[in-house]
Coordinates of C-alpha atoms in Angstrom, one line a residue:
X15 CA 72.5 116.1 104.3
X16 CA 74.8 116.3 106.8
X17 CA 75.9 119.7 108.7
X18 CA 79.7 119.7 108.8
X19 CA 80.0 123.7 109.1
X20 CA 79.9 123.4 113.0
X21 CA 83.6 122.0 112.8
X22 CA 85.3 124.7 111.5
X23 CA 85.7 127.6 113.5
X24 CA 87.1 131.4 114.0
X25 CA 86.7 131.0 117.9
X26 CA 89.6 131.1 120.4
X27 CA 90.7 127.5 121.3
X28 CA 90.8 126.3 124.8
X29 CA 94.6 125.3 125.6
X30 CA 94.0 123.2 128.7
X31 CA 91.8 120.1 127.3
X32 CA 91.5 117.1 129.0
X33 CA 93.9 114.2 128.0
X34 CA 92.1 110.9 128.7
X35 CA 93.0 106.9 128.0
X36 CA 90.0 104.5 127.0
X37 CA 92.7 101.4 127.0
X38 CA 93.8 102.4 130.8
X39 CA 91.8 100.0 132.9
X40 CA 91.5 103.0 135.6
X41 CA 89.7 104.9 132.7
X42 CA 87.7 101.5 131.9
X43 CA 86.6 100.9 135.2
X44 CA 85.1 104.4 136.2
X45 CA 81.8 104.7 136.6
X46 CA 81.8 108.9 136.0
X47 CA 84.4 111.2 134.3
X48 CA 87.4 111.8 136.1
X49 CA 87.3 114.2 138.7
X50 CA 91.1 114.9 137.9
X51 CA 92.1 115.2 134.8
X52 CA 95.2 115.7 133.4
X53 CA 96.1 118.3 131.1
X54 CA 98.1 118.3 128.2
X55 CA 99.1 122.0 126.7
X56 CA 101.6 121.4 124.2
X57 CA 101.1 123.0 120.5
X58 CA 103.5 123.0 117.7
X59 CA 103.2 124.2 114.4
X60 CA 104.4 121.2 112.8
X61 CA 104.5 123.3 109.0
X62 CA 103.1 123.1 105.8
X63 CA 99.8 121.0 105.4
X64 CA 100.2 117.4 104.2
X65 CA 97.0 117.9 102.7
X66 CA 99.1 117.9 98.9
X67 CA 102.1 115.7 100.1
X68 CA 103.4 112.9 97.9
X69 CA 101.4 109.5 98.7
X70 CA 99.0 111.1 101.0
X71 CA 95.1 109.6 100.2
X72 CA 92.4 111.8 100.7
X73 CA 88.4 111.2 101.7
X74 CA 85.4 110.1 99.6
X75 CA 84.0 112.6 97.0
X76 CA 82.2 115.2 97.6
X77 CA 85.0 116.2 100.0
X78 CA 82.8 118.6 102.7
X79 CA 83.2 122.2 102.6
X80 CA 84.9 122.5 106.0
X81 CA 87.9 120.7 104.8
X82 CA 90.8 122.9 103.8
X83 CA 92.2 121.7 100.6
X84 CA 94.4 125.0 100.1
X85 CA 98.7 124.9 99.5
X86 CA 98.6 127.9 102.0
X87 CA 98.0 125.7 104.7
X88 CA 99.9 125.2 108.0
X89 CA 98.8 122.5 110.5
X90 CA 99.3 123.3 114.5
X91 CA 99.3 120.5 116.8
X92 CA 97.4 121.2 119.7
X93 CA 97.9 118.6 122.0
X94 CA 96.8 114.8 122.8
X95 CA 93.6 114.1 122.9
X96 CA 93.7 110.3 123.4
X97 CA 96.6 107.6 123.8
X98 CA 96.1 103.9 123.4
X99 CA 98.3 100.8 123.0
X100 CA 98.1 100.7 119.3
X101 CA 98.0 104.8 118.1
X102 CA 97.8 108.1 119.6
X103 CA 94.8 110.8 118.5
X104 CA 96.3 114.7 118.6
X105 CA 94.1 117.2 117.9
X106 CA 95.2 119.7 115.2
X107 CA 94.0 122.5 113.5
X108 CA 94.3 123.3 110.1
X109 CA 94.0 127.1 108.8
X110 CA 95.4 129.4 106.6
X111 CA 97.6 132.1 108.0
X112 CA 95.9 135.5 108.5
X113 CA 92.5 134.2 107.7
X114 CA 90.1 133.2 110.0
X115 CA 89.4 130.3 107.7
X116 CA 90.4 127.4 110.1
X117 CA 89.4 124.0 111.1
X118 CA 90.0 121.3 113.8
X119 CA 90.8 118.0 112.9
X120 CA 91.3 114.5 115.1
X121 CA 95.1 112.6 113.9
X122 CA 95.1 109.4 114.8
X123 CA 99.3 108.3 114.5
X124 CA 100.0 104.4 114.6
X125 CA 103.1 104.3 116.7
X126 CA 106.6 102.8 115.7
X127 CA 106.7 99.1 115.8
X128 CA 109.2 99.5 119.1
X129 CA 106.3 101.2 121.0
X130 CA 103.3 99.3 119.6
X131 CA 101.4 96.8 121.0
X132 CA 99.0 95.6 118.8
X133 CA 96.8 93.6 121.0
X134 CA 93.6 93.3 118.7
X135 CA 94.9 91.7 115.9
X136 CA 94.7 88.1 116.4
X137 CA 92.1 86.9 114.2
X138 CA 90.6 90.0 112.9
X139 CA 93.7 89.9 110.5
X140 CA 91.8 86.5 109.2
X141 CA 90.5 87.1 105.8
X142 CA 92.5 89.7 105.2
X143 CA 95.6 89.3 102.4
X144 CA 98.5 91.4 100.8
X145 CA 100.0 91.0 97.6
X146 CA 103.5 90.4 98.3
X147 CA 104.2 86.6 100.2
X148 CA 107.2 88.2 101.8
X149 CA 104.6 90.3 103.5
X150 CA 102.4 88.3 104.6
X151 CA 104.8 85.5 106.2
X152 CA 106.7 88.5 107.6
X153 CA 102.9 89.4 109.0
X154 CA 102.8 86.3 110.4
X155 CA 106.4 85.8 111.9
X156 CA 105.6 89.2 113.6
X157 CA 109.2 90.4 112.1
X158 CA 109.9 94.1 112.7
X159 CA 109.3 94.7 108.8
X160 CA 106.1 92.6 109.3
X161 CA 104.9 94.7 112.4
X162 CA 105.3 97.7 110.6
X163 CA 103.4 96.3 107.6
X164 CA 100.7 95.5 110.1
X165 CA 100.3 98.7 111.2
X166 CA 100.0 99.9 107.3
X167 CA 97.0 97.7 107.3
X168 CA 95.3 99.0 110.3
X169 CA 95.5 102.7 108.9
X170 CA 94.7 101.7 105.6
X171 CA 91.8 99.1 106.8
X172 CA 90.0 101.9 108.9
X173 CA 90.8 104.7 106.2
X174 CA 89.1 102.4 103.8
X175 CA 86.4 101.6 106.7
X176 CA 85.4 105.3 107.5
X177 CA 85.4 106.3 103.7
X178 CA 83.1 103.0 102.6
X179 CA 80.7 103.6 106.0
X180 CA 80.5 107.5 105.4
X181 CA 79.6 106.7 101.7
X182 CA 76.4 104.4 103.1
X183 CA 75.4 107.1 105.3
X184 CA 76.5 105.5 108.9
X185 CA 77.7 108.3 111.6
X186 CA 81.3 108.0 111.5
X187 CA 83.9 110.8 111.5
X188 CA 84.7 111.8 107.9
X189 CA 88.0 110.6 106.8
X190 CA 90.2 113.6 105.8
X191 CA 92.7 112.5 104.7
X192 CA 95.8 109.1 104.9
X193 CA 99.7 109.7 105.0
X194 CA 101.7 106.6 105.6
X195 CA 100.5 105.5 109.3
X196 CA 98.8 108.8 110.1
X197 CA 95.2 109.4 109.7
X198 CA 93.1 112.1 109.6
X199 CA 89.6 112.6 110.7
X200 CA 86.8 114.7 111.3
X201 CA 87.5 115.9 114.9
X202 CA 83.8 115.6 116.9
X203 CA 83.3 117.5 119.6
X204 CA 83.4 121.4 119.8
X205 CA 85.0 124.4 118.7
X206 CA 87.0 125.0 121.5
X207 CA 88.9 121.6 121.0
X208 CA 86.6 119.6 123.4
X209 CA 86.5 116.5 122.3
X210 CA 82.8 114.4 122.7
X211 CA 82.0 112.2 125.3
X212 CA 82.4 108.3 124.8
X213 CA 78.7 106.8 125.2
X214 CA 80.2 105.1 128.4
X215 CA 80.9 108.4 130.2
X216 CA 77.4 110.4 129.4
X217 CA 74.2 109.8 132.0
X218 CA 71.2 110.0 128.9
X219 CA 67.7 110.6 129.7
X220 CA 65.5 107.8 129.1
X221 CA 64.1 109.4 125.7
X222 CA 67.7 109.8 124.9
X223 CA 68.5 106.4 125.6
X224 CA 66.0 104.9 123.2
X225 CA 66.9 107.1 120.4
X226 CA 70.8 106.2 120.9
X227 CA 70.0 102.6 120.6
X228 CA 68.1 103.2 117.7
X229 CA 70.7 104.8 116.1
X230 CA 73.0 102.6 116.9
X231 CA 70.9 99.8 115.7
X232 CA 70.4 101.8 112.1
X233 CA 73.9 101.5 111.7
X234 CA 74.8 98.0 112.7
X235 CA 72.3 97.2 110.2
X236 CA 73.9 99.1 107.4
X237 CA 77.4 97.8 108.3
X238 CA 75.5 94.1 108.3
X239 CA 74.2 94.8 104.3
X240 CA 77.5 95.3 103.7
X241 CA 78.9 92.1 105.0
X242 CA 80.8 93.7 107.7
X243 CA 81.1 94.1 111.4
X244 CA 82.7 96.7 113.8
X245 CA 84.8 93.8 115.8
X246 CA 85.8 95.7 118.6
X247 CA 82.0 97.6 119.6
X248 CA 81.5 99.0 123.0
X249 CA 80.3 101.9 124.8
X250 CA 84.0 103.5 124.6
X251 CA 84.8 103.9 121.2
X252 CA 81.2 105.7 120.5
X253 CA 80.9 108.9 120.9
X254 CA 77.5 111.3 121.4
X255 CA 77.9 114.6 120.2
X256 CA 74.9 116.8 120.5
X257 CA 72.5 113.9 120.6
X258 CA 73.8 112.2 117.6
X259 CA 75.6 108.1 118.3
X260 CA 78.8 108.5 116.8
X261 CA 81.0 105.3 115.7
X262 CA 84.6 105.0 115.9
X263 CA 87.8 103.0 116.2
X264 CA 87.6 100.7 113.1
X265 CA 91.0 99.6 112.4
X266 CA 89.8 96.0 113.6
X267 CA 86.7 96.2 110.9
X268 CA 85.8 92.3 110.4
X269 CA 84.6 90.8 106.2
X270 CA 81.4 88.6 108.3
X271 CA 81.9 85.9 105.5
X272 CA 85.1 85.9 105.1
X273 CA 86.4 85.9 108.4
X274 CA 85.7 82.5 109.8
X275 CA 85.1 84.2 113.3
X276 CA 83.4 86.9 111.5
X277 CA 80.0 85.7 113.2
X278 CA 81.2 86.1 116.5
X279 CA 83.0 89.1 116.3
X280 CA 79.3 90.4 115.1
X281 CA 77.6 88.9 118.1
X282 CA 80.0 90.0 120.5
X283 CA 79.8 93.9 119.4
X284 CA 76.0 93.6 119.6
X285 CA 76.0 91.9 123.1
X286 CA 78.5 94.3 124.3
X287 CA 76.3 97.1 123.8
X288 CA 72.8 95.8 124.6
X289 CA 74.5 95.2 127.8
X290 CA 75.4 98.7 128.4
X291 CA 71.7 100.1 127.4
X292 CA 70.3 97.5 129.2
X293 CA 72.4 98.4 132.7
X294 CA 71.3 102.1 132.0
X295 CA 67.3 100.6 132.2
X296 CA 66.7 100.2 128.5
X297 CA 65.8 96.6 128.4
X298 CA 67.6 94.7 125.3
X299 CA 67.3 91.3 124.2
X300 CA 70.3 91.3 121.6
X301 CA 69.5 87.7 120.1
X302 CA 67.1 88.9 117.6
X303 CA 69.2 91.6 116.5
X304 CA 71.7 89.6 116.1
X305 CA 69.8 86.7 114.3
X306 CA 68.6 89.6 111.7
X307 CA 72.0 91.5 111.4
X308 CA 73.5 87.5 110.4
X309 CA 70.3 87.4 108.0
X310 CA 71.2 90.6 106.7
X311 CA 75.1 89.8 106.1
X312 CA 73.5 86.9 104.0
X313 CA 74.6 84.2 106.3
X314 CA 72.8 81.5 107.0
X315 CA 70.8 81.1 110.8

């Protein structure tokens, strides 16, 4: 059973939170958490929940208690949590005015074709079809139409990701809710808006360590019996919250047997990370994990 009542919160929320950029190489290539952040303090009451809008998708049943499902709604935007090349991640929160029944949620917002750059989607898109030929050759042709109908897929792909993972039981942020290009997720961190470390900016323990891998390795193996890998896997897009391996970022989510580089993609998320635990002095040898997750994704080694 999973304890969701820790995200939703009465408690004043910190203002100043730290903006931060896992696809700006100066972020990549630090070795500790910046010394100087950079702080981001806009909040704007952008109205009515979306929660009932017309088209909007919302998570797998049971929906957790902590989600407000109420008309009364208002959603507050407080700020930017992360930016990236492909989407942006705002922290908002959700509550019903003059209650102190509130919670804080993570939107991740594709951005307009004009200021996208989707740089992951050669061959992950492999495998992957629409039902509309217009579509997919405008896809391919990388028309404006067709870059906005890829970025459709990625929010619909890692909406559909989330929901099917958090159904199996892996450690994934719960996904609230999906409106057009905008999704909403389970915000992880704390109540004050402080959002969790990535696993590449935390200094574990050794005994910490060990159970991280392990948890990461229970959940590569569920995501294998389901015939699918992560595709993009590294110690940035997972994030440790109160000792707990947390996996995110799955627009990129890769069909093993359909994909023709579906393999690969597998090998490369495992090698990615053994390399990290291993640099941190837990020794791994990621052949025979990835020999078994194959195994498991009933291809043949």
């Amino acid at each position: 059973m999973r304890d969701n009542d820790s995200f939703g919160t009465s408690a004043p929320l910190n203002r100043r939170r730290r903006k931060f950029d896992d696809d700006d190489p100066t972020f990549v290539k630090r070795s500790s958490p910046s010394t100087d952040p950079v702080w981001d303090e806009v909040e704007e009451e952008t109205g009515w929940s979306s929660w009932s809008a017309p088209g909007v998708q919302h998570g797998p049943a049971p929906i957790p208690g902590w989600v407000i499902t109420e008309h009364a709604a208002k959603d507050t935007d407080r700020g930017v949590l992360k930016t990236g090349k492909e989407a942006d991640v705002h922290l908002v929160e959700r509550g019903i005015p003059d209650t102190d029944r509130r919670v804080l949620l993570a939107a991740k917002r594709y951005r307009a074709s004009e200021h996208r750059l989707f740089h992951r989607d050669s061959g992950y898109l492999e495998g992957r079809r629409v039902r509309e030929s217009r579509v997919t050759r405008a896809m391919a042709g990388r028309t404006a139409f067709g870059r906005e109908a890829i970025a459709g897929q990625w929010a619909q792909a890692e909406f559909g990701a989330l929901a099917q993972l958090w159904e199996l039981g892996v450690n994934v942020p719960y996904p609230v809710q999906l409106l057009g290009t905008e999704l909403m997720l389970e915000f992880i961190g704390d109540a004050d808006g402080t959002a969790a470390p990535r696993l590449a900016q935390t200094r574990p323990d050794q005994d910490l360590l060990a159970d991280l891998w392990w948890q990461l390795v229970d959940g590569l193996r569920v995501l294998a019996r389901a015939g699918v890998a992560h595709g993009d896997l590294s110690p940035y897009n997972t994030l440790v919250h109160e000792g707990r391996l947390v996996i995110i970022d799955l627009p990129q989510i890769v069909d093993v047997v359909i994909n023709p580089k579906g393999p690969d993609f597998l090998a490369r998320d495992v090698a990615n990370m053994a390399k990290w635990f291993t640099g941190k002095g837990f020794t791994v040898d990621p052949e025979p994990l990835i020999v078994e997750l194959l195994h498991d994704a009933g291809m043949r080694v």
